[in-house]
Coordinates of C-alpha atoms in Angstrom, one line a residue:
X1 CA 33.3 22.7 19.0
X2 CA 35.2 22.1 15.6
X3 CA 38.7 22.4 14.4
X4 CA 41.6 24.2 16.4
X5 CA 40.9 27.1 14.7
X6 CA 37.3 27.3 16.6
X7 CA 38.5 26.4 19.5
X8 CA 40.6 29.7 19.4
X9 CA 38.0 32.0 18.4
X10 CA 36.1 30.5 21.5
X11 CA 39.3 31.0 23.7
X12 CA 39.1 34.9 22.0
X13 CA 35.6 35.0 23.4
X14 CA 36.4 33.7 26.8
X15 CA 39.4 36.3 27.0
X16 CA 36.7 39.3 26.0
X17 CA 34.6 38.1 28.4
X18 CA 36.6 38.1 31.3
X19 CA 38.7 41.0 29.9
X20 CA 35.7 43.3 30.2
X21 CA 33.4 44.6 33.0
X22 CA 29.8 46.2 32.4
X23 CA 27.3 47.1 34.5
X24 CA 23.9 45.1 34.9
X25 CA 21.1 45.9 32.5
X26 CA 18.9 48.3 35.0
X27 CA 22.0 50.6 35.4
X28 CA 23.1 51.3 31.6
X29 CA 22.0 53.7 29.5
X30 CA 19.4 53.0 26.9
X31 CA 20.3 52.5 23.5
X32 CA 18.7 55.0 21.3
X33 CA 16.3 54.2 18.1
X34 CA 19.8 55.5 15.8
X35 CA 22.1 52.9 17.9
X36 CA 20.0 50.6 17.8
X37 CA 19.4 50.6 13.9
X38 CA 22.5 50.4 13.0
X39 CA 23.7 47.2 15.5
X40 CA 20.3 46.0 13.6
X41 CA 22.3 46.5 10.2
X42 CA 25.8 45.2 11.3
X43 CA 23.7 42.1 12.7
X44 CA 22.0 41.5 9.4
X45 CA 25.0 42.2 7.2
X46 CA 27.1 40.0 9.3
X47 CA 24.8 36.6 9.2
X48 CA 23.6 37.3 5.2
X49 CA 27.6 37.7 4.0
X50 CA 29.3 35.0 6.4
X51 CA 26.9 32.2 7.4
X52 CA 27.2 29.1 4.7
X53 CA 23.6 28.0 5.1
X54 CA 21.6 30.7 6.3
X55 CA 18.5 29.2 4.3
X56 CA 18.8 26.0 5.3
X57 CA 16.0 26.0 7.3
X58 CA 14.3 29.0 7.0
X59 CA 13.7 30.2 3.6
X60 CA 14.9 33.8 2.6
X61 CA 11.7 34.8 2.5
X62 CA 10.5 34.0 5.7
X63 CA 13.9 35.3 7.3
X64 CA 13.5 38.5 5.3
X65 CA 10.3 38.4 6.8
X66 CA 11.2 38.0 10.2
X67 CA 13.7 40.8 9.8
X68 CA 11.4 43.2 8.7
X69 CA 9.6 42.0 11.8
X70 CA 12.6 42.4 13.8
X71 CA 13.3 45.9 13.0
X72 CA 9.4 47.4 13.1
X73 CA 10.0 46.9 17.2
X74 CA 12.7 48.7 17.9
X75 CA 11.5 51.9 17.5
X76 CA 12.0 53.0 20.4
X77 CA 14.8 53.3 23.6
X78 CA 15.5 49.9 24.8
X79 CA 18.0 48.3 27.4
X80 CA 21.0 46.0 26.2
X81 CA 18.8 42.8 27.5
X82 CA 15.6 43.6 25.8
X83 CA 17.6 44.5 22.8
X84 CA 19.6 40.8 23.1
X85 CA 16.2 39.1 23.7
X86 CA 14.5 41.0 20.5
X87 CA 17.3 39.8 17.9
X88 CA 17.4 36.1 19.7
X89 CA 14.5 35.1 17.4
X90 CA 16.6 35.8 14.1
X91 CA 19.4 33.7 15.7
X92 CA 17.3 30.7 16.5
X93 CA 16.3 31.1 13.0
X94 CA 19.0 29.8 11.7
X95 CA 18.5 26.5 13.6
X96 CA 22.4 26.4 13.8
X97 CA 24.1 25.0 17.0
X98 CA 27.2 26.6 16.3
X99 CA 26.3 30.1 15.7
X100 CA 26.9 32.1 19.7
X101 CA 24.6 35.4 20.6
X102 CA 26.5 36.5 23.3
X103 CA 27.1 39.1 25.6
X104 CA 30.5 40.7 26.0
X105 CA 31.9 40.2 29.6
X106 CA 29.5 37.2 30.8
X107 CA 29.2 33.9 30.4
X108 CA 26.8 32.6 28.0
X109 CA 24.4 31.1 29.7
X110 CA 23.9 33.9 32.2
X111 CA 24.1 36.7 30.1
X112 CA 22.2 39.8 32.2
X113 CA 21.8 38.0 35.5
X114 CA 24.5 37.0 38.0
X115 CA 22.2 36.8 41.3
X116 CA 18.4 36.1 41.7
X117 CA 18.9 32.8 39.9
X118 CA 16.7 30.1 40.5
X119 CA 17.9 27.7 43.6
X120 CA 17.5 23.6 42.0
X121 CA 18.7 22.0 39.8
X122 CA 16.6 20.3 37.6
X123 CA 16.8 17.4 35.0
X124 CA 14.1 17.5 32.4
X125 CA 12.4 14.7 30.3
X126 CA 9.7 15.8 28.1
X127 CA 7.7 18.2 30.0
X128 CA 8.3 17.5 33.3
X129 CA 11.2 18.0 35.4
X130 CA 12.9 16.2 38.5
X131 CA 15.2 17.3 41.2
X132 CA 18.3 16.8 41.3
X133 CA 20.4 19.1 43.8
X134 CA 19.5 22.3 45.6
X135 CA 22.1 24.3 44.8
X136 CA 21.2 26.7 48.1
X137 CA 20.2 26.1 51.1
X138 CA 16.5 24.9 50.0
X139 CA 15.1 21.5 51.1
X140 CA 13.4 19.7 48.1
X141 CA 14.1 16.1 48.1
X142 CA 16.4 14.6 45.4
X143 CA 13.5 12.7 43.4
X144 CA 10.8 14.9 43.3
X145 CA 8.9 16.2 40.6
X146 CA 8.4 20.2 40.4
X147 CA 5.0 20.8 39.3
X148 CA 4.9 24.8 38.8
X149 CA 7.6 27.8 39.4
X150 CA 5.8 30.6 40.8
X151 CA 2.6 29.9 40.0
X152 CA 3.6 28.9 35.9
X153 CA 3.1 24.8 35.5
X154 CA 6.8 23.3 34.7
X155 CA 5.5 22.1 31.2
X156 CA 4.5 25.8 30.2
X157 CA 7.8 27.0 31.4
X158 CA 9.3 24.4 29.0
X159 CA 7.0 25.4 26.1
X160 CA 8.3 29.3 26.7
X161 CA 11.7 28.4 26.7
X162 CA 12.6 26.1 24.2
X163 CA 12.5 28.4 21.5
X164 CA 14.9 30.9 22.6
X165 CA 17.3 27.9 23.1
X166 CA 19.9 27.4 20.2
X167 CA 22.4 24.7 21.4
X168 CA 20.3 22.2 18.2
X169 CA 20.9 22.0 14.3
X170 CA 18.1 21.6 12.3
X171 CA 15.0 20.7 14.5
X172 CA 16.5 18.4 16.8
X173 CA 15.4 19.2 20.4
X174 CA 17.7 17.3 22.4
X175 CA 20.8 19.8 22.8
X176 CA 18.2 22.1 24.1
X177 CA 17.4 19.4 27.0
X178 CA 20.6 19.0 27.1
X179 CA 21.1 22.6 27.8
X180 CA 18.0 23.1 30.2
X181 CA 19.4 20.1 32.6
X182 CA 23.1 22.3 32.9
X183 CA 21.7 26.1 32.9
X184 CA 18.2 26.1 33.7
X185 CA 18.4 29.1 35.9
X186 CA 20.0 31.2 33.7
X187 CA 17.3 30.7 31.0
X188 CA 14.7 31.2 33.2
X189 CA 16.2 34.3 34.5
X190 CA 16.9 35.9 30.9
X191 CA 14.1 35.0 29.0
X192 CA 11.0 34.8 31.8
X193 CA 12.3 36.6 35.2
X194 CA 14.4 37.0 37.7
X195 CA 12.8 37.4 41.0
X196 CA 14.2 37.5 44.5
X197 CA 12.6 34.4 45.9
X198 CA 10.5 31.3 44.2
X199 CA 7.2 29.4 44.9
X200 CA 7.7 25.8 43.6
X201 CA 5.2 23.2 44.2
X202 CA 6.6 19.8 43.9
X203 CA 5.4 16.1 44.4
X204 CA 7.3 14.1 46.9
X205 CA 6.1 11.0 48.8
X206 CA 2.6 11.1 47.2
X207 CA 1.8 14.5 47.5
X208 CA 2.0 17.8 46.7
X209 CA 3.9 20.4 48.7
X210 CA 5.2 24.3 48.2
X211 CA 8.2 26.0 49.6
X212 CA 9.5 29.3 48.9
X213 CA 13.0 29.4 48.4
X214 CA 15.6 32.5 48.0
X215 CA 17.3 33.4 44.9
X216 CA 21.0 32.5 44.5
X217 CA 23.6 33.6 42.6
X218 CA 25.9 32.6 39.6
X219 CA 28.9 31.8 41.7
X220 CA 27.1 29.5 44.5
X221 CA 25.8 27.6 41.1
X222 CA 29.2 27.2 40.0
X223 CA 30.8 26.7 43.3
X224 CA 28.0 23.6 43.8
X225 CA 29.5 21.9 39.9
X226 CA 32.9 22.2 40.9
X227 CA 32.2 20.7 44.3
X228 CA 30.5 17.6 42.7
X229 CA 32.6 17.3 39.2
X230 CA 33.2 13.4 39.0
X231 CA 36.9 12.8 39.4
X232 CA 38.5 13.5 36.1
X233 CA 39.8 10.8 33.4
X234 CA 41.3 10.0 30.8
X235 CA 39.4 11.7 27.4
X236 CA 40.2 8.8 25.9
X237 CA 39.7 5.1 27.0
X238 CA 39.4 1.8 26.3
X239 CA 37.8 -1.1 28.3
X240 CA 37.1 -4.6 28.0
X241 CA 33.8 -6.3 29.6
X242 CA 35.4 -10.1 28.8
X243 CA 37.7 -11.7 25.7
X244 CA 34.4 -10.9 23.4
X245 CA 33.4 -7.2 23.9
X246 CA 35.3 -3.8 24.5
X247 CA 34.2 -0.3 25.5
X248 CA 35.8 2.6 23.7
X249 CA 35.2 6.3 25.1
X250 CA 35.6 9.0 23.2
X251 CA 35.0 12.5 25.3
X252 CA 35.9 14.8 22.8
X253 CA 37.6 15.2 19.5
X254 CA 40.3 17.5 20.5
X255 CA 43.6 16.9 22.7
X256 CA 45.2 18.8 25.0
X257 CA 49.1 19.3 24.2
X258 CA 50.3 16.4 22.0
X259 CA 47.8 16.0 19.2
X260 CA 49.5 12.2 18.7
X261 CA 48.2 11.4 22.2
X262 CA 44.7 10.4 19.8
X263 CA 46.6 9.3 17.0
X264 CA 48.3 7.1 19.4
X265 CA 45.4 6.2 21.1
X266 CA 43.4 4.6 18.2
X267 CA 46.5 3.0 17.0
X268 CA 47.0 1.1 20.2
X269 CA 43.3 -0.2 20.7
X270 CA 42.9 -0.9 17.6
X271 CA 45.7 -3.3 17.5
X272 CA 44.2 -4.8 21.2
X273 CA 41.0 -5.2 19.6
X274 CA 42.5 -7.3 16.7
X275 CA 45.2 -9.3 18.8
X276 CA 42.2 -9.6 21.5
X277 CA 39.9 -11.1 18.3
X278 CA 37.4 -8.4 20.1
X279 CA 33.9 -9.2 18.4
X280 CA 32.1 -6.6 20.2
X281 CA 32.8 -2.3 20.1
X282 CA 30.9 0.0 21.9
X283 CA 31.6 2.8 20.8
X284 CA 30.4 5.9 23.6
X285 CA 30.1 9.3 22.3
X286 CA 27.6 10.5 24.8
X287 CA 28.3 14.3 25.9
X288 CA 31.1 14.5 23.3
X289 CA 30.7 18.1 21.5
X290 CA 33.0 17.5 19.1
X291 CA 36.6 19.1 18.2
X292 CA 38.5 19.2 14.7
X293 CA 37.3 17.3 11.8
X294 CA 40.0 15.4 11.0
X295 CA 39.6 13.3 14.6
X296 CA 36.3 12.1 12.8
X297 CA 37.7 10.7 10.0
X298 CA 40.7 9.0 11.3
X299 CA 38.5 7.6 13.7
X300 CA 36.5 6.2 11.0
X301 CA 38.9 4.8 8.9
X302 CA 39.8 2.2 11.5
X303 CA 35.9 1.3 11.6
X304 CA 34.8 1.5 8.0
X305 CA 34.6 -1.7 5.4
X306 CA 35.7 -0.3 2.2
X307 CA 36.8 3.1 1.1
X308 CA 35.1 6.2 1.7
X309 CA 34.5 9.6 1.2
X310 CA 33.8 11.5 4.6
X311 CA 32.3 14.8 3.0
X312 CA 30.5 15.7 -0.3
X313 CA 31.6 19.6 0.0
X314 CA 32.5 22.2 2.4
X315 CA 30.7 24.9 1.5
X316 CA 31.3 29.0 2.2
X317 CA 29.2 31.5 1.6
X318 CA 31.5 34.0 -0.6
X319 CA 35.1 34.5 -1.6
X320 CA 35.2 38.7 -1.1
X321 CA 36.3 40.4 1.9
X322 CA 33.3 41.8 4.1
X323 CA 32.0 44.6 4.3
X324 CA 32.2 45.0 8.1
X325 CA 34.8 44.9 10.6
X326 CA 35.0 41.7 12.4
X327 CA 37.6 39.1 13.6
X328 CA 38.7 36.0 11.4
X329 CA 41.5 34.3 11.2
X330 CA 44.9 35.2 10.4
X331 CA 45.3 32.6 8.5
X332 CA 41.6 32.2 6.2
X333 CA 42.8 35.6 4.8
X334 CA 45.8 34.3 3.4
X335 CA 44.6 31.6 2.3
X336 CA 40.7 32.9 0.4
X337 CA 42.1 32.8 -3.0
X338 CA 41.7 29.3 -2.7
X339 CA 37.7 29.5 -2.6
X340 CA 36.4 28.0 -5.5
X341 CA 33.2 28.4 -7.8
X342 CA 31.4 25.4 -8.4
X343 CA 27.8 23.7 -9.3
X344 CA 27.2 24.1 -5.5
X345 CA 28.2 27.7 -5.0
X346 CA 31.2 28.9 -3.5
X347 CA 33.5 26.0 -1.6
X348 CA 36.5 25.1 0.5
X349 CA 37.9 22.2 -1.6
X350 CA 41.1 21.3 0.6
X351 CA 40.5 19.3 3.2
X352 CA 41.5 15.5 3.8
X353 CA 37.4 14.6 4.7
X354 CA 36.8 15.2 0.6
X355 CA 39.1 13.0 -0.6
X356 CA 38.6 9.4 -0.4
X357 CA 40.1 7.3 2.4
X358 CA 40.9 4.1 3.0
X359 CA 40.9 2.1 5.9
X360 CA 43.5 1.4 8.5
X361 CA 45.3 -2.0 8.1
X362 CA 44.3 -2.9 11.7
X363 CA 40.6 -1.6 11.1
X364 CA 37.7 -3.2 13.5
X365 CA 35.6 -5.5 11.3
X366 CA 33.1 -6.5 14.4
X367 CA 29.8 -5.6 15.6
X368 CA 29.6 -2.2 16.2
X369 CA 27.3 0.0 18.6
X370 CA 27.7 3.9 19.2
X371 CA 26.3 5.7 22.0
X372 CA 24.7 9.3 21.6
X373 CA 22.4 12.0 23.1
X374 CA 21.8 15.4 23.3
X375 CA 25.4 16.3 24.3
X376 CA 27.1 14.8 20.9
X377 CA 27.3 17.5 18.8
X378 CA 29.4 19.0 15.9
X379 CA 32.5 16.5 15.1
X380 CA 30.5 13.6 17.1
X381 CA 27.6 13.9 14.6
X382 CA 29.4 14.3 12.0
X383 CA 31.3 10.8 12.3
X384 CA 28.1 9.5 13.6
X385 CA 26.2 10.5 10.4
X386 CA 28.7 8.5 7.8
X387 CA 28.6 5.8 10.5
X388 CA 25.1 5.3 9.8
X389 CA 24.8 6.2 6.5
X390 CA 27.1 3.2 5.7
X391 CA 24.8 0.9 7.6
X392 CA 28.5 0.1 10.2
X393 CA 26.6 0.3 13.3
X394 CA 23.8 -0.1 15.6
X395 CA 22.9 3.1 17.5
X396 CA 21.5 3.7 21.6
X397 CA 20.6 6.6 23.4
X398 CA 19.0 9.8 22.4
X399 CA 19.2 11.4 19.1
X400 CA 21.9 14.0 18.7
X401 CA 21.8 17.4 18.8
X402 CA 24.0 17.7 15.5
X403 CA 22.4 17.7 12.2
X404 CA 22.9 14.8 9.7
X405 CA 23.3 16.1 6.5
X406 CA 24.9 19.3 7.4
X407 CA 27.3 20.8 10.0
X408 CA 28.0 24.6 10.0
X409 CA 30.7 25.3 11.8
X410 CA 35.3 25.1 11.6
X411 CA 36.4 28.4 11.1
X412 CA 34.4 31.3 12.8
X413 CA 33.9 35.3 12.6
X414 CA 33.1 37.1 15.0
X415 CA 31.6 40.6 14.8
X416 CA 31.2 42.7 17.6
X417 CA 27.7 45.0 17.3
X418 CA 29.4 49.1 17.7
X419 CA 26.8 50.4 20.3
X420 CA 25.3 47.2 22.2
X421 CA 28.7 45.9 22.3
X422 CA 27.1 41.9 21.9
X423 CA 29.2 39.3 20.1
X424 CA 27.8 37.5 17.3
X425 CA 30.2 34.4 16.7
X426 CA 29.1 32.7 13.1
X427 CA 30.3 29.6 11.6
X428 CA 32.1 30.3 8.3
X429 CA 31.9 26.7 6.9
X430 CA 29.0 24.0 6.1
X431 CA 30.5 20.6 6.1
X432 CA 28.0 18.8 4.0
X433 CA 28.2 14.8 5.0
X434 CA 29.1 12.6 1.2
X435 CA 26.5 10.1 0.9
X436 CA 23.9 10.6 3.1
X437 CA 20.4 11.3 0.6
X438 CA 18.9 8.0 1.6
X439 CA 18.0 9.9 4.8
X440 CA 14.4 10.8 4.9
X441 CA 15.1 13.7 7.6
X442 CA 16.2 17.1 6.2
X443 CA 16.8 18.7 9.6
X444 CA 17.3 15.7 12.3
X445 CA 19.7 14.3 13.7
X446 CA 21.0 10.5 13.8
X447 CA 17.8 9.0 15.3
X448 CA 19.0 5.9 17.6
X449 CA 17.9 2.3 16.5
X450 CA 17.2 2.0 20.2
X451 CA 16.3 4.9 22.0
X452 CA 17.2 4.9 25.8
X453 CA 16.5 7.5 28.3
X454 CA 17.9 8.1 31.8
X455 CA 15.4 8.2 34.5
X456 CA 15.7 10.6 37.5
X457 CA 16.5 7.8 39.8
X458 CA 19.4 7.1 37.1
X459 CA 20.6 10.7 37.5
X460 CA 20.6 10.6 41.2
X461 CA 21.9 7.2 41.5
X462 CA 24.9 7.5 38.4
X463 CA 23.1 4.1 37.0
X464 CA 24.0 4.1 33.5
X465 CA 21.0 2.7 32.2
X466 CA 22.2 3.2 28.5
X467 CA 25.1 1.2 28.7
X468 CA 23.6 -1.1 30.6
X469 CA 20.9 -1.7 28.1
X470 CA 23.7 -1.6 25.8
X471 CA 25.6 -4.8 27.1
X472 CA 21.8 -6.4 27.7
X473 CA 21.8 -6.3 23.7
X474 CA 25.3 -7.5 23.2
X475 CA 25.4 -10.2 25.6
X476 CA 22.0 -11.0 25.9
X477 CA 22.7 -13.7 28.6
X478 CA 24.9 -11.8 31.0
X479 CA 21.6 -9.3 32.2
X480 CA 23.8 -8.7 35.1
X481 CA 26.5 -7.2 34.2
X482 CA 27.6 -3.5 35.1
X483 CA 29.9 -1.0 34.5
X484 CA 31.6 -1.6 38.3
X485 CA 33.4 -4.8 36.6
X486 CA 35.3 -3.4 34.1
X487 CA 39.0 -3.7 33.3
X488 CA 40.4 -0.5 32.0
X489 CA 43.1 -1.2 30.4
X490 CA 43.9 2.5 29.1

C-alpha cells in the first residue's frame, strides 16, 4: 500500500466489489472475438500510457512481443475467467507488485471461485509445503508434509503457480510465498482447478497416507481466519528486552484517525531510547506492506547519521490526459501542470523524500537491526532500501518482496475493461530510491545479511525463530531469552 491517496483508490475497489453482483463464470455469456478485442485495446492502452516503468523488466520488445502473443489467442468466444487468465501473463510482465488484475465484485484472491476450494491450509518453504489448519472438517495432522494434490506432486503445483502470482517487484519470489501461505486455495482453484473433492497424500509419523477430502467454500476459509486472528495490538510499539536493547514494531506505515498518533509515536521512543542510553534497536518490519511515503522518511530521519536524500526522482510516465476513460484522482488533475521534463523523462518533482533531510535532534545513533520477509513491501522496502544503502543496519529474515531501486506505486488509475467488466488498478508513480547504484541487483529486493526462515513447527507453535535469532546476535550470552519476557512499554 502507498500514500493515502492509494489507500482510497483501494477502498474505491473494495466498494465496487461489494457494490456489484455477477454470476459465476459457467453461467455468463461468452465474450465475443469484437468484445474481446477491444478490452484487449483498452488493456494495452491503459498499461503503455499510465504505468511509469513498464520496461523495467521486460524490454518493449519482448512485451510487444508478448502482446502480439496475447491477442493471436483470442480469436475466438471465451468466458470472463479464461479471458482474465489469458491477459494475466502481460500483467506478471510487468513484475510490479502494485499493479491489481482484478475482477469486479470478488475479492482478489478468489476471483471466479467462491466454493470447491481446496480444504488445508498450507505453509510453503521452497517446494514443499506443510500443514497448518484444516480449514473443514478434514483430518490431516498439523505438521505434516503434503506430498501431491490429486495426483500432481506439491513441488509441480508450486512450479505451475508461481508465475501467475504478482504480489513481487522485480524477481523477488518471496511475496509470492507470502501469498501462497494466505490464499493458496484460491490460486489453485483459478489457475489449475476447482474440483468437488481432493486426493492429498501426505507424510505424517513416518509414512505416507491419502485422504480424500471435500471442497469448501470462500466463507468457511474466512470464517476459520477470523476465528483464529491473534488478538489485536497496537500498530505501533515499543519494547525493551533490558537497559541495553529495545524492540520497535512497525505494522504498517499508515494510521488510522490521527495521523500524529506516528508522529507522536517516534517522537516519544525516540526520546526513551536516548534517556534509556538504548545501545541496541530492532527494528521489525516483518508483514508490514507499507502505507504513505512520507512515514518512511520521518522514520528515517530519527535513524540516519548525516543528511540524506530519500529519493533520486519520482518518475511518471506522461503529462497529457489519457486517452481512455478511467478513475484518477480528483486531485492529480489539478495538479498535472506541475509534471516536469527532465534528463529522466517526465517527473513528479514535489515531494519532501527529494529534498534533503536532516536528522532528528533525538536521532538513534546505536546498533541497528531491521527485520523483513516476504510481507514487507512498498513503503517498508522502500525505507529498508536507503537503510541499507547507507550501510545503518544489519538485516534478518527473508528478503522482501519490494524492489530496491525502484517502487511503482502512490497515486493509482484504475480503468475498468467496457465488456469483461475487470479492473485493471496501475501505479501512476516510480519512486526511484537516491543513492542506491552500488547495488549489484537490478530487480531484487534487500537481501538479509542473515537470512532466517520459520520452520513449520515455528508456524504451529508461534516460535519466533527470527527474533529469537535476532536477540542470539545481539546479546550473544543471553541464548535464552524470548519474546514472553518482554516489557512493553507502549
Amino acid at each position: 500500500m502507498k500514500t493515502f491517496v492509494q489507500i482510497a483508490a483501494c477502498c474505491l475497489l473494495t466498494l465496487v466489489a461489494h457494490a456489484q453482483t455477477h454470476k459465476t463464470s459457467q453461467e455468463e455469456p461468452l465474450l465475443t472475438v469484437q468484445q474481446l478485442t477491444e478490452d484487449f485495446t483498452r488493456f494495452r492502452t491503459a498499461l503503455e500510457q499510465v504505468h511509469p516503468e513498464m520496461y523495467r523488466y521486460t524490454p518493449k520488445r519482448t512485451y510487444d512481443s508478448l502482446f502480439s502473443a496475447t491477442a493471436g489467442k483470442l480469436n475466438q468466444p471465451m468466458s470472463r475467467k479464461a479471458f482474465f487468465v489469458t491477459m494475466n501473463p502481460l500483467v506478471a510482465a510487468l513484475h510490479c507488485g502494485h499493479t491489481k488484475w482484478l475482477v469486479s465484485g470478488r475479492d482478489e484472491h478468489y476471483p471466479f471461485h467462491q466454493d470447491r476450494l481446496f480444504p488445508i491450509k498450507l505453509y510453503f518453504v521452497g517446494d514443499k509445503a506443510w500443514v497448518v489448519a484444516n480449514y473443514g472438517s478434514g483430518t490431516i495432522p498439523a505438521g505434516a508434509e503434503v506430498v501431491s494434490v490429486n495426483g500432481q506432486p506439491i513441488a509441480s503445483v508450486i512450479r505451475q503457480l508461481l508465475p501467475w502470482m504478482t504480489f513481487a517487484d522485480g524477481n523477488t519470489i518471496n511475496g509470492k510465498y507470502a501469498d501462497l501461505n494466505e490464499f493458496f486455495s484460491g490460486f489453485y482453484a483459478t489457475y489449475i482447478g476447482a474440483p468437488a473433492s481432493f486426493d492429498i497424500v501426505y507424510k505424517s509419523n513416518g509414512g505416507e497416507k491419502i485422504v480424500t477430502l471435500p471442497a469448501i467454500s470462500e466463507k468457511t476459509i474466512k470464517d476459520a481466519q477470523q476465528s483464529h486472528k491473534p488478538a489485536p495490538q497496537k500498530p505501533f510499539r515499543l519494547t525493551f528486552t533490558d537497559n541495553q536493547t529495545a524492540i520497535m514494531t512497525i505494522e504498517r506505515f499508515w494510521g488510522m484517525g490521527k495521523a500524529e498518533d506516528y508522529k507522536t509515536f517516534l517522537k516519544e521512543s525516540f526520546q526513551q531510547l536516548k534517556e534509556k542510553q538504548v545501545q541496541n534497536l530492532v527494528l521489525d518490519l516483518r508483514n508490514n506492506e507499507g502505507g504513505e511515503e512520507a512515514y518512511g522518511v520521518l522514520l528515517y530521519s530519527y535513524l540516519a547519521q548525516k543528511p540524506f536524500r530519500y529519493y533520486d526522482h519520482i518518475s511518471i510516465r506522461q503529462k497529457e490526459k489519457f486517452s481512455f476513460s478511467a478513475w484518477t484522482p480528483k486531485f492529480y488533475g489539478m495538479l498535472r501542470h506541475l509534471i516536469k521534463k527532465t534528463d529522466e523523462g517526465y517527473v513528479w518533482p514535489y515531494h519532501t523524500g527529494v529534498k534533503e533531510q536532516k536528522p532528528q535532534r533525538d536521532a538513534f545513533h546505536g546498533k541497528l537491526y531491521v527485520l523483513l520477509n516476504g510481507s514487507s513491501f512498498s513503503v517498508t522496502t522502500e525505507f529498508a532500501a536507503r537503510t541499507h544503502a547507507d550501510g545503518r543496519a544489519t538485516f534478518i529474515g527473508q528478503e522482501t518482496g519490494g524492489g530496491y531501486k525502484v517502487n511503482s506505486s502512490g497515486v493509482f488509475t484504475i480503468v475498468q475493461l467496457p465488456h469483461s467488466k475487470l479492473d485493471l488498478g496501475i501505479p501512476m508513480f516510480g519512486f526511484h530510491m537516491a543513492g542506491v547504484d552500488r547495488y549489484p541487483h537490478d530487480d531484487r529486493g534487500i537481501i538479509p545479511d542473515h537470512t532466517v526462515v520459520p520452520t513449520i513447527d515455528d508456524i504451529i507453535s508461534g516460535h519466533d525463530r527470527v527474533m529469537h535469532y535476532t536477540l542470539q546476535l545481539v546479546q550473544p550470552k543471553s541464548a535464552g531469552v524470548s519474546t514472553a519476557n518482554l516489557s512493553t512499554t507502549k
